CSV table of C-alpha atoms in Angstrom, one decimal:
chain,number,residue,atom,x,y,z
A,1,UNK,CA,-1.5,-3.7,1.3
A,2,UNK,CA,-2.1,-0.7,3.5
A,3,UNK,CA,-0.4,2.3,2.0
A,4,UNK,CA,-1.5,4.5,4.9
A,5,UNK,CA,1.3,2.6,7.4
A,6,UNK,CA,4.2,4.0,8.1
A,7,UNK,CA,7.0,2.7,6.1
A,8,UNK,CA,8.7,0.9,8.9
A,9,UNK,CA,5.1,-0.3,9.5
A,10,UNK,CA,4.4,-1.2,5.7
A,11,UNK,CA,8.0,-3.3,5.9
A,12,UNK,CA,7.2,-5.6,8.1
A,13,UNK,CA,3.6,-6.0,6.3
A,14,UNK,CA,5.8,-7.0,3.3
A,15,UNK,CA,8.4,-8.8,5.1
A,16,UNK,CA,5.1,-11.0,6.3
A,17,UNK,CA,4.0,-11.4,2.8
A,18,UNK,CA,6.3,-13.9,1.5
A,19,UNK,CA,7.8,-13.8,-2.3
A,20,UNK,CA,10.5,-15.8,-2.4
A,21,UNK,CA,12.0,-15.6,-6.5
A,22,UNK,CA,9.1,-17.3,-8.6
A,23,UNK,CA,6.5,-16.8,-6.0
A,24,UNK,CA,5.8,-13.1,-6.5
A,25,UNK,CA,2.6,-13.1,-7.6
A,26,UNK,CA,0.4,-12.5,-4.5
A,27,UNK,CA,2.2,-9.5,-3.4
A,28,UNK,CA,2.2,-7.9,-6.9
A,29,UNK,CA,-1.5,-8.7,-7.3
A,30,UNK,CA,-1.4,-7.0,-3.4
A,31,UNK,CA,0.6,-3.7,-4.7
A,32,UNK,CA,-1.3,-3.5,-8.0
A,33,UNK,CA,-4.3,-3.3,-6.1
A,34,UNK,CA,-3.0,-0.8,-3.8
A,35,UNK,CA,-1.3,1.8,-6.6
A,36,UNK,CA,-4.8,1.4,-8.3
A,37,UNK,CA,-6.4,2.7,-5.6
A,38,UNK,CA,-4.5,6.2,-6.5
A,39,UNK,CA,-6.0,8.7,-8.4
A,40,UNK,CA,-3.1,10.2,-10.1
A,41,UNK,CA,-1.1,7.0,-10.9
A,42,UNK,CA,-1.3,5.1,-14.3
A,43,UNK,CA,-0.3,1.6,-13.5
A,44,UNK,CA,0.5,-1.2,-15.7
A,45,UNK,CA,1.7,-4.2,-15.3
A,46,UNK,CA,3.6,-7.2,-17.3
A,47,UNK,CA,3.8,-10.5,-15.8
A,48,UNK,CA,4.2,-10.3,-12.0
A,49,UNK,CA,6.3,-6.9,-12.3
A,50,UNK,CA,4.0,-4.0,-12.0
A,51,UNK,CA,4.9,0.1,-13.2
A,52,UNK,CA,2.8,3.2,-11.7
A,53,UNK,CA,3.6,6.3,-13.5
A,54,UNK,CA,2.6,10.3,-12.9
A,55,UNK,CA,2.0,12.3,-15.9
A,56,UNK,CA,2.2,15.6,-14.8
A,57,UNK,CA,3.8,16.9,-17.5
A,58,UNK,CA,7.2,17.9,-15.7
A,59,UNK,CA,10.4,18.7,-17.9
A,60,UNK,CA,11.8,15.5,-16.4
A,61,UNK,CA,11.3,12.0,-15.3
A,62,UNK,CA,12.4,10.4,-12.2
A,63,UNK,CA,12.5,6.7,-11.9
A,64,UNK,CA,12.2,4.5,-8.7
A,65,UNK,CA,12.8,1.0,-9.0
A,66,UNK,CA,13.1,-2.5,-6.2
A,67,UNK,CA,12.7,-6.2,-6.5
A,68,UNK,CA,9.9,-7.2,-4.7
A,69,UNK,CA,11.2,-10.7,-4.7
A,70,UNK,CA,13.8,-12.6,-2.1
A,71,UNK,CA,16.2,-15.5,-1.0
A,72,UNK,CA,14.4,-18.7,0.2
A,73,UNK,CA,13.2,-18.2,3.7
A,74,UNK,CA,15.5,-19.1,6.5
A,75,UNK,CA,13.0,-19.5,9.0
A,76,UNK,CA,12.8,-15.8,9.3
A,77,UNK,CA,9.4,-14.9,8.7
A,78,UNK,CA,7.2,-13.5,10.1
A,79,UNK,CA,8.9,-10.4,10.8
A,80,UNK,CA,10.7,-9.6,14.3
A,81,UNK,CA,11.3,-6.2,16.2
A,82,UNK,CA,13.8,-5.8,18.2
A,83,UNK,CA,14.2,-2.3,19.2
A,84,UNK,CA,15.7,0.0,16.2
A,85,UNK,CA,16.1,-3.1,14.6
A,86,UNK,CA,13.3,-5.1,12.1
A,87,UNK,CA,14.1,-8.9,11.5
A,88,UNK,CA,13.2,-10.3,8.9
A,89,UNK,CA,13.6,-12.7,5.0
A,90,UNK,CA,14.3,-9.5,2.6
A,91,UNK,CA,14.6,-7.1,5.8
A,92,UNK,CA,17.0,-5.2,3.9
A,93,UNK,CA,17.4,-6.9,0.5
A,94,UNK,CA,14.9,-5.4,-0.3
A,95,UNK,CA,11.2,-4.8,1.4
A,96,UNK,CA,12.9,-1.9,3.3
A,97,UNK,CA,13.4,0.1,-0.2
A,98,UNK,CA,10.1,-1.2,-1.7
A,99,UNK,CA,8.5,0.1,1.4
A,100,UNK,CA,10.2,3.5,1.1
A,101,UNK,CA,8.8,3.1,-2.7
A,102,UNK,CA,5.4,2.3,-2.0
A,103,UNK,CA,5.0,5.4,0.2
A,104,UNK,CA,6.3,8.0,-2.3
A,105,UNK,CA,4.3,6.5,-4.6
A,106,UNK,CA,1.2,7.0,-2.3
A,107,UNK,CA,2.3,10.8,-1.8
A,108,UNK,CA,2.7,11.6,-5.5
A,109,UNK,CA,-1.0,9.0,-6.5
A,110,UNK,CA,-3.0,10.6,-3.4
A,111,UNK,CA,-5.6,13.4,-4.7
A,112,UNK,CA,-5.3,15.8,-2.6
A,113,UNK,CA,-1.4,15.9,-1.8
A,114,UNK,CA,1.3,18.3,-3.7
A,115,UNK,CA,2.9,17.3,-7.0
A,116,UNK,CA,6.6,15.8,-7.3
A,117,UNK,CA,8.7,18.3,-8.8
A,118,UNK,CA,9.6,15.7,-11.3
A,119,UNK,CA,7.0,12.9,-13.4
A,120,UNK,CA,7.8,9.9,-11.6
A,121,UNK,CA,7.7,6.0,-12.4
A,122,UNK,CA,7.3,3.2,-10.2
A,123,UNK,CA,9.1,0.2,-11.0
A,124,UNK,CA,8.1,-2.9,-8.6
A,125,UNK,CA,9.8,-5.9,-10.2
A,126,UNK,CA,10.4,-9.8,-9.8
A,127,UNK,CA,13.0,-12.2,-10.1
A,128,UNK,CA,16.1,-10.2,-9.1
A,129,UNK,CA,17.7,-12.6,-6.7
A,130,UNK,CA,18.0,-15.3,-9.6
A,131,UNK,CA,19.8,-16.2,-13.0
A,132,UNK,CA,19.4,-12.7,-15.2
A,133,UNK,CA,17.2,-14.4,-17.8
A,134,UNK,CA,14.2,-14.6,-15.5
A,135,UNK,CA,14.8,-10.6,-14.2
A,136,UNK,CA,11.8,-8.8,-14.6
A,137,UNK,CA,13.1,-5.8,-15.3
A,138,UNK,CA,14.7,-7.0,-18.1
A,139,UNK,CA,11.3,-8.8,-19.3
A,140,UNK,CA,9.7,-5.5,-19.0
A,141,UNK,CA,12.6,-3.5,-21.4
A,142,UNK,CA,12.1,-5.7,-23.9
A,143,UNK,CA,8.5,-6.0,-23.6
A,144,UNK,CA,7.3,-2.5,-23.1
A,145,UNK,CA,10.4,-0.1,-22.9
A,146,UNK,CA,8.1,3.4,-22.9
A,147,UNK,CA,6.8,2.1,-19.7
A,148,UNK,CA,10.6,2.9,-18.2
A,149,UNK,CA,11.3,5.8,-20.2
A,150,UNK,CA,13.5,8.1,-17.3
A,151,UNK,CA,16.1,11.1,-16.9
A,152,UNK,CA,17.3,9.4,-14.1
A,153,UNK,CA,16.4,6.8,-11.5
A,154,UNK,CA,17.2,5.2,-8.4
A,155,UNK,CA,17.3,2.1,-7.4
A,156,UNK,CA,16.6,1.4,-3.7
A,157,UNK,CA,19.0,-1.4,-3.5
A,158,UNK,CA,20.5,-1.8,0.5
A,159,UNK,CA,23.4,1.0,0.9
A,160,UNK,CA,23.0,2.1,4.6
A,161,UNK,CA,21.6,5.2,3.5
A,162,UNK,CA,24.5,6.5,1.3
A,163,UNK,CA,24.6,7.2,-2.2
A,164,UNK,CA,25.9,4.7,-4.0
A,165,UNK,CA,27.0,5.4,-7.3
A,166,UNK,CA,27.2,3.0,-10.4
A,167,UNK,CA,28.4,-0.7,-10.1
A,168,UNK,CA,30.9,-3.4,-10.8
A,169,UNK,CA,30.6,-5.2,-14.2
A,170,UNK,CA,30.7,-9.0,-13.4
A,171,UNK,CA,32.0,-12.0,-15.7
A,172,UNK,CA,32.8,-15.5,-15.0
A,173,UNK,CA,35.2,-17.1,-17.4
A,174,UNK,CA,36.2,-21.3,-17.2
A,175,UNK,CA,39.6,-22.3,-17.4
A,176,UNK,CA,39.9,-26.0,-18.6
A,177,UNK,CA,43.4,-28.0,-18.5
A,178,UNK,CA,43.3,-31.6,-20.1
A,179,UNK,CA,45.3,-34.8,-19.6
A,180,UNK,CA,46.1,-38.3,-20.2
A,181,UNK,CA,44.1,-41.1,-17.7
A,182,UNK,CA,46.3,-43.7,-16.1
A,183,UNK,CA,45.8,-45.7,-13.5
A,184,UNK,CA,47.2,-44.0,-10.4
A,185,UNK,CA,49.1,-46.7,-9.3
A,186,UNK,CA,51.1,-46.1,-12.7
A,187,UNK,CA,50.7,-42.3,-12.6
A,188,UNK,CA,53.9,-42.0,-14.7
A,189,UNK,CA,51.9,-43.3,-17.6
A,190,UNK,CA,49.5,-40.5,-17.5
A,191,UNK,CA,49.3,-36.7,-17.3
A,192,UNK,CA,47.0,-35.0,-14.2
A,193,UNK,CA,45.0,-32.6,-15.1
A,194,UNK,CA,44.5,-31.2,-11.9
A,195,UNK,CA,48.0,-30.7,-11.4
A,196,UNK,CA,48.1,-28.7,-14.7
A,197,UNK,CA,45.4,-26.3,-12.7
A,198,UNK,CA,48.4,-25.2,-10.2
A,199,UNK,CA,49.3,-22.2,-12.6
A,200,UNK,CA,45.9,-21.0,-12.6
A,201,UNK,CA,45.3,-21.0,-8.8
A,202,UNK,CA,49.7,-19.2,-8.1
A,203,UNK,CA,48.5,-16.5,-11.2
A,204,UNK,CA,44.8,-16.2,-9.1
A,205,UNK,CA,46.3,-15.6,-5.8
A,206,UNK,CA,49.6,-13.1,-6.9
A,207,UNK,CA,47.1,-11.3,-9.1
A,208,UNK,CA,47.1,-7.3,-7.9
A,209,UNK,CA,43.7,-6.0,-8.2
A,210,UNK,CA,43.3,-2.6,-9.6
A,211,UNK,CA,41.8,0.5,-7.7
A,212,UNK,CA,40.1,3.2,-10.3
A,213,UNK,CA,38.8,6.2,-9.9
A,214,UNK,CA,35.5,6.7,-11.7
A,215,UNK,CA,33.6,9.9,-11.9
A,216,UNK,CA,35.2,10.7,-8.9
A,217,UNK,CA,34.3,7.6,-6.9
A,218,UNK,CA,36.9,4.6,-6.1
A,219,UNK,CA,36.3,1.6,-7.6
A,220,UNK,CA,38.3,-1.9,-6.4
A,221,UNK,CA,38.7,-4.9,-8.8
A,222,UNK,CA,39.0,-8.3,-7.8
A,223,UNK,CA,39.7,-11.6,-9.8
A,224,UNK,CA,39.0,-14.5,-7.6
A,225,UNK,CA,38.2,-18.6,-7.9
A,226,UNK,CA,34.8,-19.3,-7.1
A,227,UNK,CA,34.6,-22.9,-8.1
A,228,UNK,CA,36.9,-25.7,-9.5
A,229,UNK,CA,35.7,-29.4,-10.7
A,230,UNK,CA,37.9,-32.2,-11.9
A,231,UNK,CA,38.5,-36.0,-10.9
A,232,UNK,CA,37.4,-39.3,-12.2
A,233,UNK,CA,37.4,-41.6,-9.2
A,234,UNK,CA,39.7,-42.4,-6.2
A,235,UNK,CA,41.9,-44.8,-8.6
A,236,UNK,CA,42.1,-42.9,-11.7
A,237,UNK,CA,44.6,-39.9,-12.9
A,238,UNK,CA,42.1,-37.3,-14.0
A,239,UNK,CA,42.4,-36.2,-17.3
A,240,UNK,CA,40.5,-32.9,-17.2
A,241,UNK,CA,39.8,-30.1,-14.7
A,242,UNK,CA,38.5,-26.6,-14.9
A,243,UNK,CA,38.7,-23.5,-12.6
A,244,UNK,CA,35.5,-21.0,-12.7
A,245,UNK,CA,36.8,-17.8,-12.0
A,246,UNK,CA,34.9,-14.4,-11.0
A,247,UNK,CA,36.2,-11.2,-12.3
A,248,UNK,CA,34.9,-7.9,-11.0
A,249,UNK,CA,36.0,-4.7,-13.1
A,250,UNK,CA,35.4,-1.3,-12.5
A,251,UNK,CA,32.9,0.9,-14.9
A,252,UNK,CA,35.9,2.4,-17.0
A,253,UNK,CA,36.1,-1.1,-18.8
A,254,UNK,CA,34.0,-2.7,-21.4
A,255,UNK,CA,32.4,-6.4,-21.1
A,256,UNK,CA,34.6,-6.9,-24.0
A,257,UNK,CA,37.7,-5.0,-22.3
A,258,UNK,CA,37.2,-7.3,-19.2
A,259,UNK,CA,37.2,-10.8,-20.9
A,260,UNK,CA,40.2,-9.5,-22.8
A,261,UNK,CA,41.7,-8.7,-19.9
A,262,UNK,CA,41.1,-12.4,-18.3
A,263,UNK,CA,42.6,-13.5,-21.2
A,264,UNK,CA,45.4,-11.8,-20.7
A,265,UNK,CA,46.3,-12.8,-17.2
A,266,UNK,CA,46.4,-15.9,-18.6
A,267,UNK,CA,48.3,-15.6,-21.5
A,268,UNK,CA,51.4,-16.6,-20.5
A,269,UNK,CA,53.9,-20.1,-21.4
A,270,UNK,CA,52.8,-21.3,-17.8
A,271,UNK,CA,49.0,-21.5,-19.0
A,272,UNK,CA,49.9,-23.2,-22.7
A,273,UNK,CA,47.5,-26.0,-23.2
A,274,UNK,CA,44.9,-24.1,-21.0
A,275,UNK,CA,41.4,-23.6,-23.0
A,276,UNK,CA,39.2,-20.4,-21.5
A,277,UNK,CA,35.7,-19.9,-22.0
A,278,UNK,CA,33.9,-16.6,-21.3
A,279,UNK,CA,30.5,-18.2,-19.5
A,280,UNK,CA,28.4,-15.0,-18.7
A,281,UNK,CA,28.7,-11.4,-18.4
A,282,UNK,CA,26.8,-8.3,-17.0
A,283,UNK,CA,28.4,-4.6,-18.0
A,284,UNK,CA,29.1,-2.1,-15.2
A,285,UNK,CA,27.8,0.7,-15.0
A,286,UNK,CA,29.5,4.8,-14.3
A,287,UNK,CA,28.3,6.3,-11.0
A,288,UNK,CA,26.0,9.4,-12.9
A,289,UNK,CA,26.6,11.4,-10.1
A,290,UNK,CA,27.5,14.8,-12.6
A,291,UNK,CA,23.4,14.9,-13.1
A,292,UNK,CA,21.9,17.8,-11.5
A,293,UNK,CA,19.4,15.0,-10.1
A,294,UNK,CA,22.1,13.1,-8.3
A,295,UNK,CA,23.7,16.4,-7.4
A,296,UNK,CA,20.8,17.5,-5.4
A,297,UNK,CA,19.8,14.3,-4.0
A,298,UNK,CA,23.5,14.2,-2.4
A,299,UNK,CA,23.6,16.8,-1.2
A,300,UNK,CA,20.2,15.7,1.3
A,301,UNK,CA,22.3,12.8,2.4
A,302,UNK,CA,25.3,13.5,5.4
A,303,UNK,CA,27.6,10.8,4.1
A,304,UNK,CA,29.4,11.6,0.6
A,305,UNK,CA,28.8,9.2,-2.4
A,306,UNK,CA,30.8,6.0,-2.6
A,307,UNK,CA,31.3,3.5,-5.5
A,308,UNK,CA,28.6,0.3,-5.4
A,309,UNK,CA,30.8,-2.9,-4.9
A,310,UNK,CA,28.8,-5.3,-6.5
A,311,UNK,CA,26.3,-5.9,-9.7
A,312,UNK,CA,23.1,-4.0,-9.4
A,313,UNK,CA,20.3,-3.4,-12.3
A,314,UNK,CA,21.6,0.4,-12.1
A,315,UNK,CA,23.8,-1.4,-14.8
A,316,UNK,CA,20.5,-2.6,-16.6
A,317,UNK,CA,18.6,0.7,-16.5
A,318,UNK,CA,21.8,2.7,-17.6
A,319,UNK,CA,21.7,0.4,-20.8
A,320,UNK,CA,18.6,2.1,-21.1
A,321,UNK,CA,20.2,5.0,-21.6
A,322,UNK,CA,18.8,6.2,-17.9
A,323,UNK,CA,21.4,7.4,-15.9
A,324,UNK,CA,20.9,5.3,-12.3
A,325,UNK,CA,22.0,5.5,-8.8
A,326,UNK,CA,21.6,2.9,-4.9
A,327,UNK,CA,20.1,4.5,-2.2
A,328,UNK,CA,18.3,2.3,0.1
A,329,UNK,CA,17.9,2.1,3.5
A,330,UNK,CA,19.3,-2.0,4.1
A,331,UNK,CA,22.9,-3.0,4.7
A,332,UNK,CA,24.2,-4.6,2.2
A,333,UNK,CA,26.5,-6.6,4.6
A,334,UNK,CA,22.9,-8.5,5.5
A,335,UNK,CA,21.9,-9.2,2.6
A,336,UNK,CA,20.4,-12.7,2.3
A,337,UNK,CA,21.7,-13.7,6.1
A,338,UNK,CA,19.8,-15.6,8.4
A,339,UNK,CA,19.5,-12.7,10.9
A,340,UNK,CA,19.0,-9.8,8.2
A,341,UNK,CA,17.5,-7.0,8.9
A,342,UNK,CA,16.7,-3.2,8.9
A,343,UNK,CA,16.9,-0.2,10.8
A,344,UNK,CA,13.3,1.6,11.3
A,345,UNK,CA,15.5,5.0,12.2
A,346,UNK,CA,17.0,4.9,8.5
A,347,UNK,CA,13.7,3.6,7.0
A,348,UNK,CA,12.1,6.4,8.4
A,349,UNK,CA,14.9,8.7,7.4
A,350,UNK,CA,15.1,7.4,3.6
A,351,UNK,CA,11.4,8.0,3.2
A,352,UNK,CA,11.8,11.4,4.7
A,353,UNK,CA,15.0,12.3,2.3
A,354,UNK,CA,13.2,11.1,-0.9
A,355,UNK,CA,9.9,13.0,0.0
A,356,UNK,CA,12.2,16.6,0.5
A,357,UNK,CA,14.1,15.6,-2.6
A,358,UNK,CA,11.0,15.6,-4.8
A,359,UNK,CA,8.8,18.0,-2.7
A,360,UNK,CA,6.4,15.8,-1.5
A,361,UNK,CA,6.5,17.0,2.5
């Protein structure tokens, strides 16, 4: 892992260096080998998730965090450049913000360079792309939480560039209907429990999704079907079926507030008989952009804030009790696509922003 590339350079070095989710363990032997090579980091590591730090003894403590992991390749590796544009598995979800990472963290370890304004810490984690109990983040919070002590972080999560602050919460909530099995050519005999499901699918598509604003940023809701299941065999009347719902809510609600809320929607005489089970839930988390921090990263950046649309571990950290931001150079939009990738103009121009925003240039 050559720190000295360029970090358009030192993406497609990590885009080539596969780590699919569960296979991060070459490339965070490769960047712990790399930050130890730097004078004035501390580096740690737990498992395949590895944490330089500064002590410089600055009032604050600024925290940059990535997932060093990706999807499964989609015959899209080795990288591919094509002009402004850099091909490539994890092209911008996320080796573009890890790269931006690694080269802040080589200004701030190197001997001879200036000091960040702020302490920083150096989060390089696995395991994002996959169920949340194998996050290694989360493995490292509840392992060694002083190692992620912070007064603010970012997390380089794709945004384009802009500042995005906070996230969605996210909950997915099973809503089963039961019946009576007959033999359809006697249907009359039984009751369809699939045909007891049509209330749930007319209340999922008349439902109006709330817009919020939040610290000043708009948030949009959205409670959607993302699965259903039910039937016995080609003969049979099925006796039970269930809907999987997804509910994204804004940061002004609760996880609590938001499966009460489900509930609610479906609360009415239409849904009597229908059983709901909360399955899993992640909070949201509020934008943070009122810290001085944010303030004066934003105001480096052309484009004004916007709200994060999706779950993010800003929502992890902020449990922390670390106020958290996205910046990253990636699109979101090609995130996890077969023909993802980055722009080397806004990799360039992250690593350029984050370097003036902590005095490093």
């Amino acid at each position: 892992m050559d720190l000295s590339l360029g970090a358009a350079e030192l993406t497609a070095a990590l885009i080539d260096f596969p780590s699919v989710s569960g296979e991060e363990k070459p490339l965070a032997d490769a960047i712990e080998q790399a930050l130890r090579a730097l004078p004035r980091l501390t580096v740690d590591r737990y498992g395949n998730n590895v944490i330089a730090r500064t002590f410089f003894g600055k009032a604050k403590r600024i925290v940059l965090a990535g997932h060093i992991d990706t999807v499964p390749i989609a015959d899209n590796v080795p990288s591919t450049l094509k002009g402004d544009l850099l091909y490539g598995c994890g092209a911008s979800d996320m080796k573009s913000g890890v790269a931006v990472q690694l080269k802040v963290a080589a200004a701030a370890g190197a001997a001879d360079g200036p000091e960040p304004v702020h302490d920083l810490t150096f989060v390089f984690y696995d395991c994002e792309e996959v169920e949340s109990a194998r996050n290694g983040l989360g493995h490292v919070a509840a392992a060694h939480p002083d190692w992620l002590t912070g007064d603010f972080a970012l997390l380089l999560e794709p945004t384009e560039g802009v500042l995005e602050g906070g996230c969605q919460g996210t909950l997915r909530a099973r809503i089963s209907t039961t019946g009576r099995r007959a033999h359809s050519a006697r249907s009359w005999l039984g009751q369809n429990a699939i045909h007891r499901a049509a209330p749930i699918l007319a209340g999922l598509a008349d439902y109006q999704a709330r817009e919020v604003e939040v610290d000043g940023l708009l948030f949009h809701e959205g409670l959607n079907a993302v699965g259903i299941s039910g039937g016995v065999a080609g003969n049979v009347i099925p006796d039970e079926c269930s809907v999987v719902v997804n509910f994204r809510f804004a940061p002004d609600r609760t996880e609590q507030q938001a499966a009460e809320h489900v509930r609610e929607v479906f609360s009415g005489a239409e849904f009597e008989g229908c059983a709901i089970e909360i399955v899993d839930s992640a909070p949201a988390a509020r934008p943070g952009l009122d810290l001085p921090e944010a303030a004066s990263f934003a105001a480096l950046i052309a484009a004004p804030p916007r709200a994060k649309y999706g779950w993010t571990d800003v929502a992890r950290l902020s449990g922390l009790g670390i106020p958290s931001v996205n910046y990253g150079p990636g699109d979101p939009n090609l995130a996890h696509t077969r023909d993802e990738y980055a722009s080397v103009t806004k990799i360039r121009e992250a690593e350029r922003l984050l370097l003036a925003w902590l005095e490093l240039a």
